[in-house]
Short mmCIF file of C-alpha atoms and ligand atoms in Angstrom, two decimals:
data_model
loop_
_atom_site.label_atom_id
_atom_site.label_comp_id
_atom_site.label_asym_id
_atom_site.label_seq_id
_atom_site.Cartn_x
_atom_site.Cartn_y
_atom_site.Cartn_z
CA MET O 1 0.39 -0.36 -0.36
CA GLY O 2 1.29 3.35 -0.47
CA ALA O 3 0.79 7.23 -0.14
CA MET O 4 2.11 8.26 -3.93
CA PRO O 5 -0.03 6.82 -7.08
CA GLU O 6 3.92 7.71 -8.49
CA GLU O 7 5.14 5.12 -6.14
CA ILE O 8 2.63 2.35 -6.27
CA ASP O 9 3.33 2.52 -10.69
CA GLY O 10 6.98 1.72 -9.54
CA VAL O 11 5.79 -1.28 -7.46
CA VAL O 12 2.90 -2.99 -10.49
CA ALA O 13 5.93 -2.68 -12.76
CA LEU O 14 7.56 -5.60 -10.56
CA MET O 15 4.50 -7.70 -11.15
CA THR O 16 3.29 -10.28 -12.68
CA GLU O 17 -0.36 -12.36 -13.84
CA THR O 18 -1.78 -8.84 -12.54
CA SER O 19 -5.98 -8.17 -12.90
CA GLN O 20 -7.83 -5.22 -11.48
CA ARG O 21 -10.60 -4.40 -9.14
CA ILE O 22 -12.44 -1.05 -7.95
CA GLU O 23 -13.68 -0.70 -4.74
CA GLY O 24 -14.36 2.32 -2.86
CA LYS O 25 -12.37 4.33 -5.37
CA ARG O 26 -9.26 2.90 -5.10
CA LYS O 27 -7.41 0.63 -8.04
CA TYR O 28 -6.17 -2.21 -6.49
CA ILE O 29 -4.42 -4.29 -8.42
CA SER O 30 -3.45 -7.78 -7.46
CA GLY O 31 -0.90 -9.84 -9.08
CA ARG O 32 2.68 -11.33 -8.25
CA ILE O 33 6.13 -10.58 -7.66
CA GLY O 34 8.02 -13.60 -7.32
CA ASP O 35 6.88 -16.14 -6.23
CA ARG O 36 4.90 -13.59 -3.59
CA GLU O 37 0.84 -13.52 -4.18
CA VAL O 38 0.72 -9.48 -3.68
CA VAL O 39 -2.27 -6.56 -4.24
CA VAL O 40 -0.49 -3.46 -4.75
CA VAL O 41 -3.22 -0.15 -4.16
CA PHE O 42 -2.97 3.85 -3.93
CA SER O 43 -4.46 4.33 -0.45
CA ARG O 44 -5.53 8.31 -0.59
CA TRP O 45 -4.53 10.74 1.80
CA GLY O 46 -4.59 10.70 5.08
CA LYS O 47 -5.75 8.36 7.95
CA VAL O 48 -9.62 8.05 7.04
CA ALA O 49 -8.85 7.13 3.55
CA ALA O 50 -5.91 4.67 4.63
CA ALA O 51 -7.94 3.38 7.19
CA ILE O 52 -11.01 2.16 4.75
CA THR O 53 -7.90 0.96 2.46
CA VAL O 54 -6.54 -1.52 4.69
CA THR O 55 -9.60 -2.79 6.09
CA THR O 56 -10.54 -3.35 2.58
CA LEU O 57 -7.40 -5.14 1.63
CA ILE O 58 -8.13 -7.19 5.05
CA HIS O 59 -12.05 -8.13 4.18
CA GLN O 60 -12.24 -7.62 0.51
CA PHE O 61 -8.33 -9.73 0.01
CA GLY O 62 -7.63 -11.77 3.04
CA ILE O 63 -4.60 -10.18 2.87
CA THR O 64 -1.89 -11.46 5.93
CA GLU O 65 1.18 -8.73 6.85
CA LEU O 66 0.50 -5.36 5.17
CA TRP O 67 3.86 -3.13 3.69
CA PHE O 68 3.35 0.30 3.47
CA THR O 69 5.59 3.06 1.75
CA GLY O 70 5.66 6.70 0.86
CA VAL O 71 7.65 9.71 2.18
CA ALA O 72 6.68 11.84 5.75
CA GLY O 73 7.92 15.51 6.26
CA ALA O 74 11.46 15.31 9.16
CA ILE O 75 11.01 16.66 12.91
CA ASP O 76 14.21 15.95 14.17
CA PRO O 77 17.12 18.72 12.14
CA LEU O 78 19.29 15.52 12.18
CA LEU O 79 16.77 13.97 9.26
CA LYS O 80 17.89 15.14 5.73
CA ILE O 81 16.06 14.70 2.77
CA GLY O 82 16.28 10.88 0.54
CA ASP O 83 16.58 9.87 4.46
CA ILE O 84 14.68 6.26 4.98
CA VAL O 85 13.02 5.86 8.37
CA VAL O 86 11.45 2.42 8.53
CA ALA O 87 9.00 3.39 11.94
CA THR O 88 9.63 0.77 15.26
CA ARG O 89 6.11 3.15 16.25
CA LEU O 90 3.21 4.91 15.53
CA ILE O 91 1.46 7.33 17.06
CA GLN O 92 -1.54 9.87 15.80
CA HIS O 93 -0.29 13.57 16.53
CA ASP O 94 -3.62 14.99 16.48
CA MET O 95 -5.54 12.11 18.64
CA ASP O 96 -6.45 14.02 22.18
CA ALA O 97 -9.37 12.80 24.04
CA ARG O 98 -8.17 14.75 27.09
CA PRO O 99 -9.77 14.49 29.70
CA LEU O 100 -11.23 12.09 29.57
CA LEU O 101 -8.06 9.83 28.23
CA ALA O 102 -4.97 10.95 28.19
CA GLN O 103 -2.79 12.62 25.75
CA HIS O 104 -2.83 10.31 22.25
CA GLU O 105 -4.29 7.46 24.21
CA ILE O 106 -6.24 6.01 21.27
CA PRO O 107 -9.42 4.80 22.56
CA LEU O 108 -10.48 1.40 23.51
CA LEU O 109 -6.94 0.98 22.78
CA GLY O 110 -5.30 1.92 26.48
CA GLN O 111 -2.51 2.80 24.02
CA ALA O 112 -0.79 5.46 22.18
CA TYR O 113 2.56 4.12 20.00
CA LEU O 114 1.61 0.95 17.76
CA GLU O 115 4.71 -0.97 17.01
CA THR O 116 5.71 -2.58 14.38
CA ASP O 117 6.73 -6.50 13.04
CA ALA O 118 9.67 -6.30 13.88
CA SER O 119 11.03 -9.44 12.20
CA LEU O 120 9.09 -6.97 8.37
CA THR O 121 11.08 -4.21 10.34
CA ARG O 122 15.10 -5.53 10.67
CA LEU O 123 14.36 -6.75 6.20
CA ALA O 124 13.69 -3.05 5.42
CA VAL O 125 16.28 -1.43 7.71
CA GLU O 126 18.32 -4.08 6.13
CA VAL O 127 17.48 -3.87 2.61
CA SER O 128 17.73 0.08 2.73
CA ARG O 129 20.99 0.31 3.79
CA ARG O 130 21.41 -1.30 0.76
CA LEU O 131 19.45 1.06 -1.39
CA LEU O 132 21.53 4.42 -0.29
CA GLU O 133 25.16 2.52 -0.82
CA GLU O 134 26.38 5.22 -2.57
CA GLN O 135 27.26 2.45 -6.14
CA ARG O 136 23.28 1.58 -6.51
CA LEU O 137 22.02 5.49 -5.31
CA HIS O 138 24.04 6.84 -8.39
CA GLU O 139 22.36 3.51 -10.39
CA LEU O 140 19.52 4.53 -9.87
CA PHE O 141 19.63 7.98 -10.49
CA THR O 142 21.76 10.92 -12.33
CA ALA O 143 24.45 12.91 -11.09
CA HIS O 144 22.93 16.25 -11.88
CA GLN O 145 19.59 14.59 -9.60
CA LEU O 146 21.58 13.89 -6.51
CA GLN O 147 23.22 17.23 -6.77
CA ALA O 148 19.47 19.77 -6.57
CA PHE O 149 17.87 16.98 -3.55
CA GLY O 150 21.38 17.40 -1.60
CA LEU O 151 21.48 13.05 -1.79
CA GLU O 152 24.84 12.76 -0.42
CA HIS O 153 25.22 10.53 1.91
CA PRO O 154 21.09 9.07 2.70
CA THR O 155 21.52 7.23 5.71
CA CYS O 156 18.49 4.74 6.97
CA HIS O 157 17.40 5.27 10.55
CA MET O 158 14.35 3.40 12.78
CA GLY O 159 11.65 4.48 14.97
CA ASP O 160 9.41 6.76 16.00
CA ILE O 161 6.72 8.56 13.65
CA ALA O 162 4.17 10.46 14.30
CA SER O 163 1.09 10.99 11.64
CA GLY O 164 -2.21 13.13 11.54
CA ASP O 165 -4.78 14.71 9.15
CA GLN O 166 -2.36 18.26 8.38
CA PHE O 167 0.16 18.43 5.84
CA PHE O 168 3.41 20.43 8.24
CA SER O 169 4.29 23.16 5.71
CA ARG O 170 5.43 25.97 8.81
CA ASP O 171 8.23 26.19 10.81
CA GLU O 172 5.86 26.41 13.87
CA GLN O 173 3.86 23.03 13.09
CA ARG O 174 7.13 21.36 13.52
CA ILE O 175 8.45 22.94 16.33
CA ALA O 176 5.90 22.39 17.62
CA LEU O 177 5.28 18.36 17.80
CA GLN O 178 8.79 17.93 18.64
CA GLU O 179 7.90 20.02 21.46
CA LYS O 180 5.15 17.61 21.64
CA LEU O 181 6.27 14.09 20.62
CA PRO O 182 9.90 14.11 21.66
CA GLY O 183 11.67 12.14 20.00
CA VAL O 184 8.94 11.75 16.93
CA LEU O 185 12.11 11.32 14.05
CA CYS O 186 9.28 12.52 10.90
CA VAL O 187 5.32 13.48 9.97
CA GLU O 188 2.58 12.01 7.52
CA MET O 189 -0.30 11.51 6.80
CA GLU O 190 -1.53 7.90 7.32
CA GLY O 191 1.23 5.41 9.14
CA ALA O 192 -0.63 5.49 12.45
CA ALA O 193 -3.81 4.86 11.04
CA VAL O 194 -2.85 1.76 8.87
CA ALA O 195 -1.09 0.52 12.58
CA GLN O 196 -4.52 1.18 14.27
CA VAL O 197 -6.18 -1.16 11.85
CA CYS O 198 -3.42 -3.28 11.46
CA ARG O 199 -3.92 -3.98 15.24
CA GLU O 200 -7.28 -4.15 15.79
CA TYR O 201 -6.97 -7.02 13.21
CA GLU O 202 -4.18 -9.05 14.17
CA ILE O 203 -2.15 -8.58 10.85
CA PRO O 204 1.49 -8.05 11.01
CA PHE O 205 3.17 -5.15 9.30
CA LEU O 206 5.91 -2.60 8.41
CA VAL O 207 6.06 1.29 8.01
CA ILE O 208 9.23 2.64 5.41
CA ARG O 209 8.46 6.22 4.84
CA THR O 210 11.31 8.44 2.51
CA ILE O 211 12.23 12.02 3.65
CA SER O 212 10.53 14.52 1.18
CA ASP O 213 10.38 17.55 3.12
CA GLU O 214 11.62 18.81 6.46
CA ALA O 215 8.24 19.34 7.40
CA ASN O 216 9.26 23.83 6.97
CA ASP O 217 7.91 26.67 5.83
CA HIS O 218 9.85 24.89 2.39
CA ALA O 219 8.01 21.93 2.74
CA ALA O 220 5.36 22.60 -0.50
CA ILE O 221 7.85 23.40 -2.54
CA ASP O 222 10.01 20.87 -1.38
CA PHE O 223 7.36 18.31 -1.49
CA PRO O 224 6.37 17.69 -4.99
CA ALA O 225 9.56 18.07 -6.65
CA PHE O 226 10.49 15.02 -4.70
CA ILE O 227 7.33 13.02 -5.85
CA ARG O 228 8.60 13.34 -9.16
CA GLU O 229 12.29 12.60 -9.67
CA ILE O 230 12.83 9.92 -6.52
CA SER O 231 10.32 8.69 -4.31
CA SER O 232 8.89 6.30 -6.93
CA ASN O 233 12.12 4.63 -7.36
CA TYR O 234 13.40 3.92 -4.06
CA SER O 235 9.83 2.68 -2.56
CA ALA O 236 10.22 -0.13 -5.43
CA GLU O 237 13.55 -0.69 -4.94
CA ILE O 238 13.07 -2.04 -1.63
CA ILE O 239 10.65 -4.05 -1.82
CA GLN O 240 11.78 -5.74 -4.53
CA ALA O 241 14.61 -6.10 -2.76
CA MET O 242 12.78 -7.45 0.54
CA LEU O 243 10.30 -10.08 -2.22
CA THR O 244 13.75 -11.46 -3.08
CA LYS O 245 15.80 -11.80 0.24
N1 ADE S 1 4.37 14.03 4.67
C1 ADE S 1 5.06 14.12 3.59
N2 ADE S 1 5.51 15.53 3.90
C2 ADE S 1 4.65 15.61 5.01
C3 ADE S 1 4.57 17.24 5.52
N3 ADE S 1 5.50 17.62 5.32
N4 ADE S 1 3.87 17.29 6.20
C4 ADE S 1 2.70 16.03 6.84
N5 ADE S 1 2.43 14.63 5.92
C5 ADE S 1 3.74 14.90 5.19
#
């Protein structure tokens, strides 16, 4: 499942024996990659859209594992555009049922942070580190692209990701989130919803995000350029490598 149509195209290009089904405005593409049966879909944007898509994958397509890829805005100042973050936990930064519950706690689950599957996460980190080796990046992108996006030595990180129904495009938003949830590496709009549905249906899941912008005043410019030129290659490479391990 991907948060960008461009990423989906890259993954669909790896598939054989494909067939399509439209459900609730989404195109679910079933087929194989190597010897694995897969379903690939663009989630649309935001937590509700992501939750609908995961629930459909579970009920209509009988998935047994969920892999999510997409882009995110950096919150931790150590992260740079082009870095990869593999989530260990996800949190809804806009969940707030105070004074009934603690801030960020998901009603009836009694938890704010939800953990990803440990072995899928380890595998994703291993293949992402290999993708980011300099030689592989030079095979995938031109020297001009690497320079334009400042992809000099991108690195892979593991840690907490925050999700909510907001695009972060101002420095104040980034600073406020850092103060509210110190330790969060990056922000996006779907991962924690995927985590909640998978948790409630007991489906192991993985969330991989590439940093497209720094969740600041420049985000609205960096984000579309990164999507157009870089991100689709990342997802297809990571997924292919994970499936052939
Ligand atoms: N996904 C990618 N960049 C983002 C940002 N700045 N805010 C929210 N979601 C994002």
